[in-house]
Coordinates of C-alpha atoms in Angstrom, one line a residue:
M1 CA 1.6 -70.7 46.3
F2 CA -1.8 -71.0 47.9
D3 CA -2.8 -74.0 49.9
I4 CA -6.4 -74.2 48.6
G5 CA -8.1 -77.6 48.2
F6 CA -10.9 -78.7 46.0
W7 CA -13.7 -78.0 48.6
E8 CA -12.4 -74.5 49.3
L9 CA -12.6 -73.8 45.5
V10 CA -16.1 -75.1 45.5
V11 CA -17.2 -72.9 48.4
I12 CA -15.5 -69.8 46.8
S13 CA -17.2 -70.6 43.5
V14 CA -20.7 -70.9 45.1
V15 CA -20.2 -67.7 47.1
G16 CA -19.0 -65.9 44.0
L17 CA -22.0 -67.1 42.0
L18 CA -24.4 -66.0 44.7
V19 CA -22.7 -62.6 45.2
L20 CA -22.0 -61.7 41.6
G21 CA -24.5 -63.7 39.7
P22 CA -24.1 -65.8 36.6
E23 CA -23.6 -62.8 34.3
R24 CA -20.8 -61.1 36.1
L25 CA -18.9 -64.1 37.5
P26 CA -17.0 -65.0 34.2
V27 CA -15.9 -61.4 33.9
A28 CA -14.7 -61.3 37.5
I29 CA -12.8 -64.6 37.1
R30 CA -11.1 -63.3 34.0
T31 CA -10.2 -60.1 35.7
V32 CA -8.7 -61.9 38.8
S33 CA -6.8 -64.3 36.6
R34 CA -5.3 -61.4 34.6
L35 CA -4.4 -59.7 37.9
F36 CA -2.6 -62.9 39.1
K37 CA -0.8 -63.2 35.8
T38 CA 0.4 -59.6 35.9
V39 CA 1.6 -60.0 39.5
R40 CA 3.4 -63.3 38.6
D41 CA 5.0 -61.7 35.5
T42 CA 6.2 -58.7 37.5
A43 CA 7.6 -60.9 40.2
N44 CA 9.5 -63.0 37.6
A45 CA 10.9 -59.8 35.9
V46 CA 12.1 -58.5 39.2
K47 CA 13.7 -61.8 40.1
T48 CA 15.5 -62.0 36.7
E49 CA 16.7 -58.4 37.0
L50 CA 17.9 -59.0 40.5
A51 CA 19.8 -62.1 39.4
Q52 CA 21.5 -60.1 36.6
E53 CA 22.5 -57.3 39.0
L54 CA 24.0 -59.8 41.4
K55 CA 26.0 -61.4 38.6
M56 CA 27.2 -58.0 37.5
E57 CA 28.2 -57.2 41.0
E58 CA 30.1 -60.5 41.3
L59 CA 31.9 -59.9 38.0
H60 CA 32.8 -56.4 39.2
R61 CA 34.2 -57.8 42.5
D62 CA 36.2 -60.4 40.6
L63 CA 37.6 -57.7 38.3
K64 CA 38.7 -55.6 41.3
K65 CA 40.5 -58.7 42.8
A66 CA 42.2 -59.3 39.5
E67 CA 43.4 -55.7 39.3
Q68 CA 44.7 -56.0 42.9
L69 CA 46.7 -59.1 41.9
G70 CA 48.2 -57.4 38.9
M71 CA 46.4 -59.7 36.4
K72 CA 48.9 -62.6 37.2
D73 CA 48.5 -65.7 39.2
L74 CA 44.7 -65.6 39.0
S75 CA 42.4 -68.3 40.1
P76 CA 40.4 -70.1 37.5
E77 CA 37.2 -68.3 38.7
L78 CA 38.8 -64.9 38.2
K79 CA 40.1 -65.9 34.8
Q80 CA 36.6 -67.0 33.8
S81 CA 35.1 -63.8 35.0
I82 CA 37.6 -61.7 33.1
D83 CA 36.9 -63.8 29.9
Q84 CA 33.2 -63.1 30.4
L85 CA 33.9 -59.4 30.7
K86 CA 36.0 -59.4 27.6
D87 CA 33.3 -61.3 25.6
A88 CA 30.7 -58.7 26.9
A89 CA 32.9 -55.8 25.8
A90 CA 33.5 -57.4 22.4
S91 CA 29.8 -57.9 21.9
V92 CA 29.1 -54.3 22.8
N93 CA 31.7 -53.1 20.2
R94 CA 30.5 -55.3 17.4
P95 CA 27.6 -53.1 16.2
Y96 CA 30.1 -50.2 15.8
D97 CA 32.6 -52.2 13.8
K98 CA 30.3 -52.5 10.7
T99 CA 31.3 -50.7 7.5
G100 CA 29.9 -47.3 6.9
G101 CA 30.1 -46.4 10.6
N102 CA 32.1 -43.6 12.1
S103 CA 34.4 -46.0 13.9
P104 CA 38.1 -45.7 13.5
H105 CA 38.2 -49.4 12.9
A106 CA 35.6 -49.4 10.1
E107 CA 36.8 -50.5 6.7
P108 CA 36.4 -48.0 3.8
A109 CA 33.3 -48.5 1.6
K110 CA 33.9 -50.4 -1.7
P111 CA 32.4 -49.5 -5.0
A112 CA 29.1 -51.2 -5.9
S113 CA 30.2 -52.5 -9.3
N114 CA 33.4 -53.3 -11.1
E115 CA 32.7 -51.1 -14.0
P116 CA 34.7 -47.9 -14.5
Q117 CA 32.9 -44.7 -13.7
D118 CA 32.6 -41.9 -16.2
K119 CA 34.5 -38.7 -15.4
T120 CA 32.7 -36.1 -17.5

């Protein structure tokens, strides 16, 4: 990232020691390192989010192509994109398919025990 050699670091350290003093130099170094870590983490998060958005855009474009072709005679790339979209849709629907939910596909709840219940 930065092209700083050993001697440049030595000069920066000596100047920092002279300007800040031995009491405040460790605090300043920790603060600067936290700042660099925050900037690096933010840049990585933005890069990851951008990559996800580009992948979603590519899948959307492939789906449009598949719709235009009438979902037949698709290239292997388009078939793979459609399979990925189907898997994503299935994973989104899974939490709602559990029993006890309001989903029309939910199974009816079963009794907790096999003993007959009293009807008094």
